[in-house]
């Protein structure tokens, strides 16, 4: 049948979508500038994520739906394959003050996570007015992205590294930049110029892609630390009185993410010393157990075992995730484009739902 589908982007969204498109029997090729295993880059948000699945009530209905659909898929992966780099851990939510919005968020969480439970007063640490606990998944990002890539390649998918000036550059012999097979050892020849559709999974995409820019997309900058603390066995969101949230997300590897910031429209690509200091101070205030046992009394931020300082740009979009079909005119031809980007701080927790939806849109254009 020769139904060639192009997926642009190899972040968590592009990879998950490409896997689902392969499973639907299509001939799928990924094109991207950055791939799993590359040196970390500010242009590749997926490599910086924490990442867990904790649904946030403030966002829109479509995203909620996609998040809900994604949790059981992760749980299924764990069941099928004990080596998958995703684990179930208890997650605690602590608040210093508790108002009606917090109550709404709690009601939402109790609908999403079946073992959600409000903590009793005698279970709360000093200074915490309200707390809850439930089980959810934590994704070990540096292992999960290569896991997705391998799943795609071993399923018969092909991939090429390329920096695209536009999506249409993939569709004409005149404009197409050089394609380098990924992995470089593969002997795949580049596909033709007539895919049945292109799936646009370029995240924040703003670094190039000169043709049509979606001006609704902007970054929510996240600065976090990776801490070595293999003794931490649960996640934590700690809401301070002043609205700052400290968060802790453990990984299978024994590393722990300590966050962090949510800075709207801030493109600064590297960490800021004063922010790092603030994250550390709030982190050990919220959870002194981040420090090694012998150092806990002193509460000195210098005793945190910092592995890395990280900055990622969450691809946020006014109006939320873009899940729709448009078309691209190249010469006399018209190509359908399925959009799947703008997942903000929720790309992992909505990944499998988004992939399913994009492939459904794809099938609708193929009919
Ligand atoms: C600190 C932090 C913590 C986070 N924590 C969580 C969490 O706990 N849970 C959660 O669900 N999410 C979390 N996120 C959000 C999550 O990381 C993003 O939603 C997700 O990674 C977006 O993935 P993406 O595939 O859309 O984009 P990206 O990962 O940025 O991928 C974009 C792809 O498109 C390619 N591309 C773009 N432009 C071009 C071009 N011109 N030519 C060729 N290729 C191009 C890139 O090379 C790349 O391969 C967090 C993010 C940060 C920063
Ligand atoms: C997939 O694409 C390649 C390259 O364009 C082509 O050689 C192959 O026949 C295609 N396979 C299917 C099943 O369409
Ligand atoms: C593809 O997605 C990017 C967002 O990353 C957007 O700016 C761009 O407009 C989309 N491309 C097309 C041709 O619509």
GROMACS .gro file of C-alpha atoms and ligand atoms in nm:
model
  448
    1UNK     CA    1   0.000   0.000   0.000
    2UNK     CA    2   0.295   0.230   0.062
    3UNK     CA    3   0.129   0.461   0.311
    4UNK     CA    4   0.417   0.678   0.420
    5UNK     CA    5   0.359   0.895   0.726
    6UNK     CA    6   0.613   1.153   0.838
    7UNK     CA    7   0.641   1.244   1.206
    8UNK     CA    8   0.838   1.559   1.278
    9UNK     CA    9   0.986   1.561   1.631
   10UNK     CA   10   1.142   1.294   1.851
   11UNK     CA   11   1.037   1.417   2.195
   12UNK     CA   12   0.800   1.215   2.411
   13UNK     CA   13   0.510   1.330   2.192
   14UNK     CA   14   0.668   1.249   1.853
   15UNK     CA   15   0.796   0.910   1.969
   16UNK     CA   16   0.472   0.798   2.135
   17UNK     CA   17   0.273   0.912   1.831
   18UNK     CA   18   0.511   0.740   1.588
   19UNK     CA   19   0.479   0.413   1.784
   20UNK     CA   20   0.099   0.425   1.769
   21UNK     CA   21   0.109   0.508   1.395
   22UNK     CA   22   0.334   0.204   1.332
   23UNK     CA   23   0.095  -0.013   1.531
   24UNK     CA   24  -0.184   0.111   1.302
   25UNK     CA   25   0.004  -0.049   1.010
   26UNK     CA   26   0.153   0.266   0.858
   27UNK     CA   27   0.503   0.315   0.721
   28UNK     CA   28   0.641   0.573   0.963
   29UNK     CA   29   0.951   0.793   0.938
   30UNK     CA   30   1.060   1.035   1.212
   31UNK     CA   31   1.250   1.352   1.125
   32UNK     CA   32   1.408   1.554   1.406
   33UNK     CA   33   1.698   1.771   1.499
   34UNK     CA   34   1.740   1.609   1.843
   35UNK     CA   35   1.700   1.246   1.948
   36UNK     CA   36   1.711   1.049   2.274
   37UNK     CA   37   2.069   1.006   2.390
   38UNK     CA   38   2.190   1.336   2.240
   39UNK     CA   39   2.372   1.586   2.455
   40UNK     CA   40   2.093   1.770   2.641
   41UNK     CA   41   1.967   2.077   2.458
   42UNK     CA   42   1.734   2.364   2.545
   43UNK     CA   43   1.558   2.287   2.215
   44UNK     CA   44   1.458   1.941   2.339
   45UNK     CA   45   1.221   1.980   2.634
   46UNK     CA   46   1.162   1.608   2.684
   47UNK     CA   47   1.516   1.546   2.810
   48UNK     CA   48   1.468   1.791   3.101
   49UNK     CA   49   1.134   1.670   3.238
   50UNK     CA   50   1.095   1.533   3.589
   51UNK     CA   51   0.857   1.337   3.525
   52UNK     CA   52   0.550   1.200   3.700
   53UNK     CA   53   0.174   1.182   3.643
   54UNK     CA   54  -0.008   1.429   3.864
   55UNK     CA   55  -0.308   1.581   3.694
   56UNK     CA   56  -0.363   1.956   3.739
   57UNK     CA   57  -0.723   2.080   3.753
   58UNK     CA   58  -0.655   2.432   3.627
   59UNK     CA   59  -0.595   2.326   3.267
   60UNK     CA   60  -0.849   2.242   2.999
   61UNK     CA   61  -1.090   1.955   2.946
   62UNK     CA   62  -0.912   1.795   2.650
   63UNK     CA   63  -0.585   1.774   2.842
   64UNK     CA   64  -0.763   1.612   3.137
   65UNK     CA   65  -0.911   1.354   2.914
   66UNK     CA   66  -0.571   1.275   2.757
   67UNK     CA   67  -0.405   1.253   3.098
   68UNK     CA   68  -0.666   1.014   3.228
   69UNK     CA   69  -0.623   0.792   2.929
   70UNK     CA   70  -0.244   0.788   2.970
   71UNK     CA   71  -0.217   0.664   3.331
   72UNK     CA   72  -0.356   0.314   3.267
   73UNK     CA   73  -0.128   0.281   2.962
   74UNK     CA   74   0.177   0.340   3.184
   75UNK     CA   75   0.041   0.092   3.439
   76UNK     CA   76  -0.005  -0.161   3.159
   77UNK     CA   77   0.355  -0.113   3.041
   78UNK     CA   78   0.482  -0.186   3.392
   79UNK     CA   79   0.269  -0.501   3.410
   80UNK     CA   80   0.389  -0.632   3.074
   81UNK     CA   81   0.755  -0.554   3.119
   82UNK     CA   82   0.925  -0.526   3.459
   83UNK     CA   83   1.224  -0.354   3.295
   84UNK     CA   84   1.028  -0.056   3.165
   85UNK     CA   85   1.176   0.262   3.321
   86UNK     CA   86   0.852   0.366   3.489
   87UNK     CA   87   0.762   0.292   3.852
   88UNK     CA   88   0.462   0.333   4.080
   89UNK     CA   89   0.531   0.537   4.394
   90UNK     CA   90   0.324   0.713   4.660
   91UNK     CA   91   0.287   1.084   4.598
   92UNK     CA   92   0.214   1.330   4.879
   93UNK     CA   93   0.061   1.676   4.838
   94UNK     CA   94   0.121   1.912   5.133
   95UNK     CA   95  -0.014   2.266   5.172
   96UNK     CA   96   0.072   2.530   5.430
   97UNK     CA   97  -0.265   2.695   5.367
   98UNK     CA   98  -0.574   2.533   5.225
   99UNK     CA   99  -0.843   2.732   5.043
  100UNK     CA  100  -1.132   2.659   4.810
  101UNK     CA  101  -0.910   2.623   4.502
  102UNK     CA  102  -0.703   2.367   4.689
  103UNK     CA  103  -1.023   2.183   4.773
  104UNK     CA  104  -1.116   2.179   4.403
  105UNK     CA  105  -0.776   2.041   4.307
  106UNK     CA  106  -0.810   1.774   4.577
  107UNK     CA  107  -1.153   1.672   4.452
  108UNK     CA  108  -1.002   1.643   4.106
  109UNK     CA  109  -0.712   1.430   4.231
  110UNK     CA  110  -0.946   1.201   4.421
  111UNK     CA  111  -1.129   1.132   4.094
  112UNK     CA  112  -0.805   1.061   3.906
  113UNK     CA  113  -0.623   0.834   4.152
  114UNK     CA  114  -0.819   0.547   4.300
  115UNK     CA  115  -0.627   0.521   4.630
  116UNK     CA  116  -0.637   0.898   4.700
  117UNK     CA  117  -0.663   0.963   5.073
  118UNK     CA  118  -0.663   1.282   5.283
  119UNK     CA  119  -0.405   1.258   5.561
  120UNK     CA  120  -0.509   1.287   5.924
  121UNK     CA  121  -0.378   1.574   6.135
  122UNK     CA  122  -0.140   1.342   6.323
  123UNK     CA  123   0.016   1.228   5.993
  124UNK     CA  124   0.120   1.580   5.890
  125UNK     CA  125   0.460   1.737   5.950
  126UNK     CA  126   0.486   2.067   6.142
  127UNK     CA  127   0.367   2.370   5.947
  128UNK     CA  128   0.149   2.171   5.705
  129UNK     CA  129  -0.224   2.248   5.723
  130UNK     CA  130  -0.344   1.989   5.477
  131UNK     CA  131  -0.206   1.677   5.313
  132UNK     CA  132  -0.308   1.395   5.085
  133UNK     CA  133  -0.145   1.083   4.944
  134UNK     CA  134  -0.206   0.862   4.640
  135UNK     CA  135  -0.012   0.628   4.410
  136UNK     CA  136   0.105   0.738   4.068
  137UNK     CA  137   0.379   0.671   3.814
  138UNK     CA  138   0.728   0.825   3.803
  139UNK     CA  139   0.905   0.811   3.469
  140UNK     CA  140   1.285   0.782   3.456
  141UNK     CA  141   1.322   1.020   3.163
  142UNK     CA  142   1.688   0.950   3.062
  143UNK     CA  143   1.595   0.581   3.030
  144UNK     CA  144   1.239   0.619   2.904
  145UNK     CA  145   1.321   0.823   2.591
  146UNK     CA  146   1.570   0.560   2.458
  147UNK     CA  147   1.313   0.293   2.550
  148UNK     CA  148   1.057   0.465   2.324
  149UNK     CA  149   1.315   0.513   2.046
  150UNK     CA  150   1.410   0.144   2.054
  151UNK     CA  151   1.049   0.040   2.053
  152UNK     CA  152   0.991   0.250   1.742
  153UNK     CA  153   1.300   0.126   1.557
  154UNK     CA  154   1.248  -0.239   1.646
  155UNK     CA  155   0.888  -0.209   1.529
  156UNK     CA  156   1.013  -0.121   1.181
  157UNK     CA  157   1.015   0.258   1.205
  158UNK     CA  158   1.282   0.468   1.040
  159UNK     CA  159   1.439   0.794   1.154
  160UNK     CA  160   1.649   1.075   1.011
  161UNK     CA  161   1.826   1.364   1.175
  162UNK     CA  162   1.766   1.699   1.008
  163UNK     CA  163   1.714   2.062   1.104
  164UNK     CA  164   1.413   2.175   0.907
  165UNK     CA  165   1.364   2.536   0.800
  166UNK     CA  166   0.993   2.449   0.751
  167UNK     CA  167   0.765   2.146   0.726
  168UNK     CA  168   0.727   2.194   0.352
  169UNK     CA  169   1.102   2.148   0.310
  170UNK     CA  170   1.040   1.776   0.361
  171UNK     CA  171   0.813   1.770   0.059
  172UNK     CA  172   1.021   1.898  -0.229
  173UNK     CA  173   1.348   1.773  -0.374
  174UNK     CA  174   1.462   2.131  -0.420
  175UNK     CA  175   1.428   2.232  -0.054
  176UNK     CA  176   1.498   1.919   0.146
  177UNK     CA  177   1.812   1.955   0.361
  178UNK     CA  178   2.050   1.660   0.400
  179UNK     CA  179   1.902   1.377   0.602
  180UNK     CA  180   2.132   1.175   0.827
  181UNK     CA  181   2.002   0.829   0.919
  182UNK     CA  182   1.938   0.773   1.289
  183UNK     CA  183   2.103   0.579   1.436
  184UNK     CA  184   2.398   0.669   1.209
  185UNK     CA  185   2.474   0.300   1.157
  186UNK     CA  186   2.140   0.236   0.989
  187UNK     CA  187   2.139   0.207   0.611
  188UNK     CA  188   1.790   0.344   0.551
  189UNK     CA  189   1.743   0.547   0.239
  190UNK     CA  190   1.538   0.866   0.269
  191UNK     CA  191   1.170   0.823   0.187
  192UNK     CA  192   0.999   0.984  -0.109
  193UNK     CA  193   0.841   1.328  -0.114
  194UNK     CA  194   0.478   1.217  -0.103
  195UNK     CA  195   0.366   1.112   0.244
  196UNK     CA  196  -0.005   1.061   0.301
  197UNK     CA  197   0.029   1.299   0.598
  198UNK     CA  198   0.274   1.476   0.827
  199UNK     CA  199   0.233   1.478   1.204
  200UNK     CA  200   0.369   1.796   1.359
  201UNK     CA  201   0.519   1.713   1.704
  202UNK     CA  202   0.772   1.995   1.724
  203UNK     CA  203   0.700   2.109   2.080
  204UNK     CA  204   0.804   2.467   2.130
  205UNK     CA  205   0.934   2.460   1.771
  206UNK     CA  206   1.021   2.826   1.782
  207UNK     CA  207   1.391   2.784   1.716
  208UNK     CA  208   1.348   2.746   1.341
  209UNK     CA  209   1.052   2.628   1.133
  210UNK     CA  210   1.021   2.959   0.958
  211UNK     CA  211   0.708   2.897   0.749
  212UNK     CA  212   0.405   2.948   0.971
  213UNK     CA  213   0.473   3.011   1.335
  214UNK     CA  214   0.200   2.943   1.589
  215UNK     CA  215   0.215   3.263   1.793
  216UNK     CA  216   0.005   3.105   2.069
  217UNK     CA  217   0.304   2.893   2.176
  218UNK     CA  218   0.529   3.021   2.455
  219UNK     CA  219   0.765   2.867   2.711
  220UNK     CA  220   0.696   2.803   3.077
  221UNK     CA  221   1.053   2.782   3.195
  222UNK     CA  222   1.135   2.512   3.447
  223UNK     CA  223   1.454   2.526   3.645
  224UNK     CA  224   1.521   2.215   3.856
  225UNK     CA  225   1.804   2.022   4.019
  226UNK     CA  226   1.895   1.656   3.996
  227UNK     CA  227   1.994   1.537   4.344
  228UNK     CA  228   2.148   1.202   4.433
  229UNK     CA  229   1.916   1.063   4.703
  230UNK     CA  230   1.836   0.694   4.642
  231UNK     CA  231   1.669   0.670   4.984
  232UNK     CA  232   1.373   0.885   4.871
  233UNK     CA  233   1.084   0.652   4.794
  234UNK     CA  234   0.792   0.886   4.723
  235UNK     CA  235   0.707   1.206   4.537
  236UNK     CA  236   0.607   1.532   4.704
  237UNK     CA  237   0.441   1.858   4.601
  238UNK     CA  238   0.478   2.109   4.885
  239UNK     CA  239   0.275   2.429   4.849
  240UNK     CA  240   0.412   2.717   5.057
  241UNK     CA  241   0.200   3.007   5.184
  242UNK     CA  242   0.352   3.237   4.922
  243UNK     CA  243   0.238   3.002   4.641
  244UNK     CA  244   0.582   2.864   4.568
  245UNK     CA  245   0.570   2.489   4.513
  246UNK     CA  246   0.870   2.271   4.595
  247UNK     CA  247   0.852   1.935   4.426
  248UNK     CA  248   1.036   1.609   4.453
  249UNK     CA  249   1.011   1.328   4.200
  250UNK     CA  250   1.216   1.010   4.242
  251UNK     CA  251   1.363   0.812   3.951
  252UNK     CA  252   1.442   0.441   3.923
  253UNK     CA  253   1.810   0.532   3.899
  254UNK     CA  254   1.813   0.672   4.254
  255UNK     CA  255   1.836   1.029   4.131
  256UNK     CA  256   1.565   1.267   4.248
  257UNK     CA  257   1.434   1.580   4.077
  258UNK     CA  258   1.403   1.881   4.305
  259UNK     CA  259   1.198   2.164   4.158
  260UNK     CA  260   1.142   2.420   4.063
  261UNK     CA  261   1.009   2.712   3.870
  262UNK     CA  262   0.718   2.786   3.634
  263UNK     CA  263   0.833   3.106   3.458
  264UNK     CA  264   0.596   3.225   3.191
  265UNK     CA  265   0.753   3.344   2.865
  266UNK     CA  266   1.106   3.326   3.006
  267UNK     CA  267   1.354   3.194   2.747
  268UNK     CA  268   1.672   3.209   2.958
  269UNK     CA  269   1.846   2.885   2.855
  270UNK     CA  270   2.075   2.825   3.153
  271UNK     CA  271   2.033   2.822   3.531
  272UNK     CA  272   2.045   3.136   3.745
  273UNK     CA  273   2.251   3.107   4.066
  274UNK     CA  274   1.991   3.288   4.278
  275UNK     CA  275   1.717   3.055   4.154
  276UNK     CA  276   1.925   2.747   4.227
  277UNK     CA  277   1.985   2.873   4.580
  278UNK     CA  278   1.614   2.940   4.631
  279UNK     CA  279   1.517   2.592   4.505
  280UNK     CA  280   1.768   2.432   4.744
  281UNK     CA  281   1.655   2.638   5.046
  282UNK     CA  282   1.286   2.572   4.988
  283UNK     CA  283   1.359   2.210   4.906
  284UNK     CA  284   1.520   2.126   5.238
  285UNK     CA  285   1.264   2.334   5.423
  286UNK     CA  286   0.987   2.129   5.264
  287UNK     CA  287   1.168   1.799   5.298
  288UNK     CA  288   1.489   1.780   5.506
  289UNK     CA  289   1.508   1.410   5.413
  290UNK     CA  290   1.666   1.525   5.084
  291UNK     CA  291   1.986   1.553   5.286
  292UNK     CA  292   2.189   1.246   5.381
  293UNK     CA  293   2.089   1.117   5.729
  294UNK     CA  294   2.411   1.232   5.897
  295UNK     CA  295   2.369   1.588   5.763
  296UNK     CA  296   1.999   1.638   5.831
  297UNK     CA  297   2.026   1.826   6.163
  298UNK     CA  298   2.234   2.109   6.017
  299UNK     CA  299   1.997   2.191   5.727
  300UNK     CA  300   2.281   2.319   5.513
  301UNK     CA  301   2.209   2.347   5.140
  302UNK     CA  302   2.575   2.276   5.066
  303UNK     CA  303   2.516   1.919   5.183
  304UNK     CA  304   2.275   1.840   4.899
  305UNK     CA  305   2.442   1.601   4.657
  306UNK     CA  306   2.372   1.793   4.334
  307UNK     CA  307   2.422   1.594   4.013
  308UNK     CA  308   2.305   1.856   3.765
  309UNK     CA  309   2.136   2.195   3.728
  310UNK     CA  310   1.865   2.182   3.463
  311UNK     CA  311   1.656   2.424   3.259
  312UNK     CA  312   1.376   2.319   3.026
  313UNK     CA  313   1.114   2.516   2.833
  314UNK     CA  314   0.767   2.361   2.866
  315UNK     CA  315   0.590   2.409   2.531
  316UNK     CA  316   0.281   2.592   2.655
  317UNK     CA  317   0.002   2.706   2.425
  318UNK     CA  318  -0.283   2.952   2.468
  319UNK     CA  319  -0.589   2.736   2.414
  320UNK     CA  320  -0.403   2.419   2.515
  321UNK     CA  321  -0.284   2.121   2.312
  322UNK     CA  322  -0.328   2.161   1.937
  323UNK     CA  323  -0.495   1.845   1.810
  324UNK     CA  324  -0.633   1.921   1.466
  325UNK     CA  325  -0.576   1.876   1.095
  326UNK     CA  326  -0.473   2.149   0.852
  327UNK     CA  327  -0.316   2.126   0.510
  328UNK     CA  328   0.002   2.237   0.345
  329UNK     CA  329   0.022   2.336  -0.024
  330UNK     CA  330   0.348   2.253  -0.195
  331UNK     CA  331   0.348   2.316  -0.568
  332UNK     CA  332   0.033   2.155  -0.703
  333UNK     CA  333   0.003   1.912  -0.414
  334UNK     CA  334  -0.185   1.933  -0.086
  335UNK     CA  335  -0.060   1.746   0.222
  336UNK     CA  336  -0.265   1.693   0.540
  337UNK     CA  337  -0.090   1.798   0.861
  338UNK     CA  338  -0.196   1.652   1.194
  339UNK     CA  339  -0.087   1.881   1.477
  340UNK     CA  340   0.014   1.737   1.812
  341UNK     CA  341   0.200   1.996   2.019
  342UNK     CA  342   0.157   2.247   2.301
  343UNK     CA  343   0.153   2.003   2.595
  344UNK     CA  344   0.311   2.249   2.841
  345UNK     CA  345   0.403   2.081   3.169
  346UNK     CA  346   0.202   1.768   3.090
  347UNK     CA  347   0.364   1.605   2.787
  348UNK     CA  348   0.453   1.280   2.962
  349UNK     CA  349   0.132   1.242   3.156
  350UNK     CA  350  -0.078   1.301   2.842
  351UNK     CA  351   0.157   1.127   2.593
  352UNK     CA  352  -0.034   0.806   2.519
  353UNK     CA  353  -0.371   0.978   2.504
  354UNK     CA  354  -0.229   1.240   2.267
  355UNK     CA  355  -0.071   0.971   2.050
  356UNK     CA  356  -0.402   0.786   2.024
  357UNK     CA  357  -0.585   1.106   1.932
  358UNK     CA  358  -0.329   1.207   1.667
  359UNK     CA  359  -0.349   0.865   1.502
  360UNK     CA  360  -0.729   0.887   1.506
  361UNK     CA  361  -0.709   1.224   1.329
  362UNK     CA  362  -0.461   1.069   1.086
  363UNK     CA  363  -0.697   0.780   1.007
  364UNK     CA  364  -0.980   1.025   0.948
  365UNK     CA  365  -0.778   1.205   0.680
  366UNK     CA  366  -0.677   0.875   0.517
  367UNK     CA  367  -1.038   0.765   0.472
  368LIG     C1  368   1.149   2.095   3.451
  368LIG     C2  369   1.038   2.025   3.378
  368LIG     C3  370   0.961   1.930   3.444
  368LIG     C4  371   0.859   1.862   3.377
  368LIG     N1  372   0.789   1.767   3.444
  368LIG     C5  373   0.689   1.701   3.381
  368LIG     C6  374   0.613   1.602   3.451
  368LIG     O1  375   0.637   1.573   3.569
  368LIG     N2  376   0.513   1.539   3.384
  368LIG     C7  377   0.483   1.569   3.253
  368LIG     O2  378   0.392   1.509   3.198
  368LIG     N3  379   0.554   1.663   3.186
  368LIG     C8  380   0.654   1.729   3.247
  368LIG     N4  381   0.724   1.827   3.179
  368LIG     C9  382   0.676   1.869   3.044
  368LIG    C10  383   0.729   1.781   2.933
  368LIG     O3  384   0.870   1.776   2.941
  368LIG    C11  385   0.685   1.839   2.797
  368LIG     O4  386   0.545   1.856   2.794
  368LIG    C12  387   0.725   1.743   2.684
  368LIG     O5  388   0.859   1.705   2.696
  368LIG    C13  389   0.698   1.803   2.546
  368LIG     O6  390   0.740   1.710   2.452
  368LIG     P1  391   0.740   1.737   2.296
  368LIG     O7  392   0.769   1.606   2.232
  368LIG     O8  393   0.617   1.809   2.259
  368LIG     O9  394   0.860   1.844   2.271
  368LIG     P2  395   1.018   1.824   2.269
  368LIG    O10  396   1.063   1.724   2.367
  368LIG    O11  397   1.079   1.959   2.280
  368LIG    O12  398   1.050   1.765   2.124
  368LIG    C14  399   1.043   1.843   2.009
  368LIG    C15  400   1.105   1.767   1.894
  368LIG    O13  401   1.086   1.840   1.774
  368LIG    C16  402   1.209   1.857   1.707
  368LIG     N5  403   1.209   1.982   1.630
  368LIG    C17  404   1.157   2.103   1.665
  368LIG     N6  405   1.180   2.193   1.567
  368LIG    C18  406   1.247   2.127   1.469
  368LIG    C19  407   1.299   2.165   1.342
  368LIG     N7  408   1.286   2.289   1.296
  368LIG     N8  409   1.363   2.072   1.267
  368LIG    C20  410   1.376   1.945   1.312
  368LIG     N9  411   1.329   1.904   1.432
  368LIG    C21  412   1.266   1.994   1.509
  368LIG    C22  413   1.311   1.860   1.819
  368LIG    O14  414   1.441   1.833   1.770
  368LIG    C23  415   1.256   1.749   1.909
  368LIG    O15  416   1.297   1.622   1.861
  368LIG    C24  417   0.830   1.893   3.242
  368LIG    C25  418   0.907   1.987   3.175
  368LIG    C26  419   1.012   2.052   3.241
  368LIG    C27  420   1.093   2.152   3.166
  369LIG     C1  421   0.791   0.210   0.329
  369LIG     O1  422   0.867   0.312   0.269
  369LIG     C2  423   0.983   0.266   0.202
  369LIG     C3  424   1.062   0.388   0.151
  369LIG     O2  425   0.978   0.482   0.091
  369LIG     C4  426   0.944   0.174   0.089
  369LIG     O3  427   1.061   0.122   0.028
  369LIG     C5  428   0.857   0.061   0.143
  369LIG     O4  429   0.809  -0.017   0.038
  369LIG     C6  430   0.741   0.114   0.223
  369LIG     N1  431   0.669   0.006   0.284
  369LIG     C7  432   0.537   0.002   0.297
  369LIG     C8  433   0.478  -0.115   0.366
  369LIG     O5  434   0.468   0.092   0.256
  370LIG     C1  435   0.413   2.302   1.353
  370LIG     O1  436   0.424   2.326   1.493
  370LIG     C2  437   0.486   2.446   1.534
  370LIG     C3  438   0.490   2.448   1.685
  370LIG     O2  439   0.600   2.376   1.729
  370LIG     C4  440   0.407   2.564   1.480
  370LIG     O3  441   0.468   2.686   1.517
  370LIG     C5  442   0.396   2.554   1.330
  370LIG     O4  443   0.312   2.656   1.285
  370LIG     C6  444   0.339   2.419   1.284
  370LIG     N1  445   0.357   2.407   1.141
  370LIG     C7  446   0.259   2.429   1.053
  370LIG     C8  447   0.297   2.418   0.908
  370LIG     O5  448   0.146   2.456   1.086
   0.00000   0.00000   0.00000
